[in-house]
Amino acid sequence: MQRKIFAEKVQQQSFQRTGPSVVVGKIEKYIQDIDENAPPLPIEVEKSGKVVIPAASYTMGADKKHIKAHQAFGGGTQLNLMNGEGWVTYAIPSNVTFKQSEYMLTALVCSVHLEQQPLKLELNGDGGTIYEIKIPYTVGKWEDTEPIKVNVSGLSTMKFFRKKDPICFGLAIKSFSLTPC
């Protein structure tokens, strides 16, 4: 009888976990150690002509609700696009020169969802050609996307964004690479 009375008084809410955790797990420890003020890394041009753009080194972007740049696990920095409303723009410095008009673009990404919206690229903000980068399911590991051919003639800015969609999940990006064809 006492069990029945007790069961009737217990509500579903009484079993909800609230307040700080007593045990600090590995993930909580990692999150506590993230340096959100990590300085952006410079754009690098290798001897081969390959241009590497650190993803966290954007010049303009959506508000912090949709994008977040911080120190990456394993070194360097990374950019997190939280959902379909996140976008970032990179200004290409005048000292970065391209030896050819076409380059292959890849992104070093980490995804934990099987389905992802593709990453889109608009060059020079002209509203012209929109390139699309398919995002692989990387099982939480850093992996390059399949390369796409882009025309870099007169390149001054690169804007990356994704379409808002119910299956548009967070995406971590470490860098973008432009390799001569």
Short mmCIF file of C-alpha atoms in Angstrom, two decimals:
data_model
loop_
_atom_site.label_atom_id
_atom_site.label_comp_id
_atom_site.label_asym_id
_atom_site.label_seq_id
_atom_site.Cartn_x
_atom_site.Cartn_y
_atom_site.Cartn_z
CA MET A 1 0.00 0.00 0.00
CA GLN A 2 2.81 2.42 0.85
CA ARG A 3 4.41 1.81 -2.54
CA LYS A 4 1.19 2.72 -4.29
CA ILE A 5 0.82 5.96 -2.31
CA PHE A 6 4.48 6.83 -2.96
CA ALA A 7 4.19 6.04 -6.69
CA GLU A 8 1.17 8.31 -7.04
CA LYS A 9 3.04 11.25 -5.48
CA VAL A 10 6.17 10.88 -7.55
CA GLN A 11 6.16 12.97 -10.68
CA GLN A 12 8.29 12.54 -13.78
CA GLN A 13 10.02 15.86 -13.05
CA SER A 14 11.37 14.61 -9.74
CA PHE A 15 13.79 12.36 -11.63
CA GLN A 16 15.27 15.13 -13.78
CA ARG A 17 18.97 15.76 -13.19
CA THR A 18 19.60 19.40 -12.30
CA GLY A 19 22.58 21.42 -11.16
CA PRO A 20 26.28 20.88 -11.73
CA SER A 21 27.67 17.39 -12.02
CA VAL A 22 29.62 15.99 -9.10
CA VAL A 23 31.99 14.10 -11.41
CA VAL A 24 34.01 15.96 -14.05
CA GLY A 25 34.24 13.67 -17.07
CA LYS A 26 36.74 13.75 -19.93
CA ILE A 27 34.43 15.79 -22.17
CA GLU A 28 33.67 18.36 -19.46
CA LYS A 29 37.41 18.66 -18.72
CA TYR A 30 38.18 19.18 -22.43
CA ILE A 31 35.46 21.85 -22.74
CA GLN A 32 36.81 23.66 -19.66
CA ASP A 33 40.31 23.76 -21.21
CA ILE A 34 39.22 25.26 -24.56
CA ASP A 35 40.79 28.63 -25.21
CA GLU A 36 38.13 30.63 -27.04
CA ASN A 37 40.59 33.50 -27.46
CA ALA A 38 43.13 31.51 -29.45
CA PRO A 39 44.68 33.87 -32.01
CA PRO A 40 43.76 33.22 -35.66
CA LEU A 41 46.47 31.57 -37.71
CA PRO A 42 47.76 33.24 -40.89
CA ILE A 43 47.00 32.03 -44.42
CA GLU A 44 49.97 29.98 -45.65
CA VAL A 45 51.29 29.56 -49.19
CA GLU A 46 53.47 26.46 -49.60
CA LYS A 47 56.32 26.18 -52.13
CA SER A 48 54.12 23.91 -54.27
CA GLY A 49 51.62 26.77 -54.65
CA LYS A 50 49.10 25.20 -52.27
CA VAL A 51 47.22 27.81 -50.21
CA VAL A 52 46.05 26.76 -46.72
CA ILE A 53 43.40 28.91 -45.03
CA PRO A 54 42.83 28.15 -41.31
CA ALA A 55 39.05 28.01 -40.84
CA ALA A 56 39.13 30.03 -37.61
CA SER A 57 40.86 32.94 -39.40
CA TYR A 58 37.71 34.36 -40.99
CA THR A 59 37.33 38.13 -41.37
CA MET A 60 33.52 38.31 -41.09
CA GLY A 61 30.85 35.91 -39.93
CA ALA A 62 27.42 35.32 -38.44
CA ASP A 63 26.91 35.99 -34.73
CA LYS A 64 28.40 33.71 -32.05
CA LYS A 65 25.12 31.82 -31.79
CA HIS A 66 25.78 30.28 -35.21
CA ILE A 67 29.59 30.09 -35.43
CA LYS A 68 32.36 29.51 -32.94
CA ALA A 69 36.12 29.62 -33.45
CA HIS A 70 38.43 28.19 -30.82
CA GLN A 71 41.45 26.03 -30.08
CA ALA A 72 41.29 22.60 -31.71
CA PHE A 73 41.85 19.31 -29.95
CA GLY A 74 45.27 18.13 -31.13
CA GLY A 75 46.59 21.62 -31.94
CA GLY A 76 45.72 24.59 -34.11
CA THR A 77 42.31 26.18 -34.28
CA GLN A 78 38.92 25.16 -35.64
CA LEU A 79 35.62 26.68 -36.67
CA ASN A 80 32.26 25.24 -35.68
CA LEU A 81 29.24 26.02 -37.84
CA MET A 82 26.39 25.37 -35.43
CA ASN A 83 23.48 25.16 -37.88
CA GLY A 84 22.29 26.32 -41.27
CA GLU A 85 22.43 30.00 -40.38
CA GLY A 86 26.19 30.10 -39.84
CA TRP A 87 28.40 31.73 -42.47
CA VAL A 88 31.96 33.02 -42.65
CA THR A 89 33.90 35.19 -45.11
CA TYR A 90 37.65 35.11 -45.68
CA ALA A 91 39.55 38.05 -47.19
CA ILE A 92 42.43 36.86 -49.34
CA PRO A 93 45.48 39.09 -48.57
CA SER A 94 47.16 40.85 -51.48
CA ASN A 95 50.43 38.98 -50.80
CA VAL A 96 48.69 35.65 -51.66
CA THR A 97 49.07 35.12 -55.39
CA PHE A 98 47.70 32.29 -57.47
CA LYS A 99 49.87 30.77 -60.20
CA GLN A 100 46.92 29.35 -62.14
CA SER A 101 43.29 30.29 -62.69
CA GLU A 102 41.87 26.95 -61.46
CA TYR A 103 42.58 25.25 -58.15
CA MET A 104 41.18 22.21 -56.36
CA LEU A 105 39.50 23.12 -53.06
CA THR A 106 39.21 20.76 -50.09
CA ALA A 107 38.10 21.34 -46.51
CA LEU A 108 39.45 19.45 -43.48
CA VAL A 109 36.23 18.63 -41.59
CA CYS A 110 34.93 16.59 -38.68
CA SER A 111 31.32 15.43 -38.63
CA VAL A 112 29.43 13.14 -36.30
CA HIS A 113 26.13 12.91 -38.20
CA LEU A 114 25.48 10.57 -41.11
CA GLU A 115 23.53 13.21 -43.03
CA GLN A 116 24.90 16.72 -43.50
CA GLN A 117 23.94 19.67 -45.64
CA PRO A 118 26.68 20.52 -48.15
CA LEU A 119 28.93 23.49 -47.55
CA LYS A 120 28.46 26.20 -50.18
CA LEU A 121 31.05 28.66 -51.46
CA GLU A 122 30.55 32.05 -53.09
CA LEU A 123 33.62 33.82 -54.48
CA ASN A 124 34.08 37.63 -54.36
CA GLY A 125 30.51 38.18 -53.11
CA ASP A 126 29.26 38.63 -56.66
CA GLY A 127 26.27 36.28 -56.29
CA GLY A 128 27.45 34.40 -59.37
CA THR A 129 28.60 30.82 -59.32
CA ILE A 130 27.89 28.93 -56.09
CA TYR A 131 30.16 25.95 -55.54
CA GLU A 132 29.01 23.01 -53.41
CA ILE A 133 31.23 20.87 -51.18
CA LYS A 134 29.78 17.52 -50.08
CA ILE A 135 30.42 16.80 -46.38
CA PRO A 136 31.52 13.24 -45.59
CA TYR A 137 30.51 11.35 -42.46
CA THR A 138 33.88 11.20 -40.66
CA VAL A 139 32.82 9.39 -37.47
CA GLY A 140 34.27 12.26 -35.42
CA LYS A 141 37.73 12.25 -37.05
CA TRP A 142 39.38 14.93 -39.19
CA GLU A 143 39.04 14.10 -42.88
CA ASP A 144 39.36 16.00 -46.17
CA THR A 145 36.33 16.53 -48.36
CA GLU A 146 36.37 15.44 -51.99
CA PRO A 147 38.14 18.16 -54.01
CA ILE A 148 36.13 20.52 -56.21
CA LYS A 149 37.53 22.70 -59.01
CA VAL A 150 37.18 26.46 -58.44
CA ASN A 151 38.18 29.43 -60.58
CA VAL A 152 40.38 31.76 -58.51
CA SER A 153 40.92 34.49 -61.13
CA GLY A 154 40.68 37.83 -59.31
CA LEU A 155 39.89 36.11 -56.00
CA SER A 156 39.53 38.58 -53.12
CA THR A 157 36.94 36.98 -50.78
CA MET A 158 35.49 33.53 -50.10
CA LYS A 159 32.15 33.13 -48.31
CA PHE A 160 31.20 29.70 -46.94
CA PHE A 161 27.64 28.96 -45.81
CA ARG A 162 25.03 26.20 -45.59
CA LYS A 163 21.33 26.07 -46.36
CA LYS A 164 19.06 26.04 -43.31
CA ASP A 165 17.41 22.64 -43.10
CA PRO A 166 16.10 20.31 -40.34
CA ILE A 167 19.03 17.94 -41.04
CA CYS A 168 21.66 20.68 -40.89
CA PHE A 169 23.78 19.71 -37.89
CA GLY A 170 26.93 21.23 -36.44
CA LEU A 171 30.12 20.93 -38.45
CA ALA A 172 33.75 21.41 -37.36
CA ILE A 173 36.19 22.75 -39.96
CA LYS A 174 39.94 22.99 -39.38
CA SER A 175 41.12 24.43 -42.71
CA PHE A 176 40.52 24.99 -46.40
CA SER A 177 43.18 24.10 -48.98
CA LEU A 178 43.51 25.37 -52.54
CA THR A 179 45.85 23.16 -54.58
CA PRO A 180 46.95 24.02 -58.14
CA CYS A 181 45.35 21.70 -60.74
#
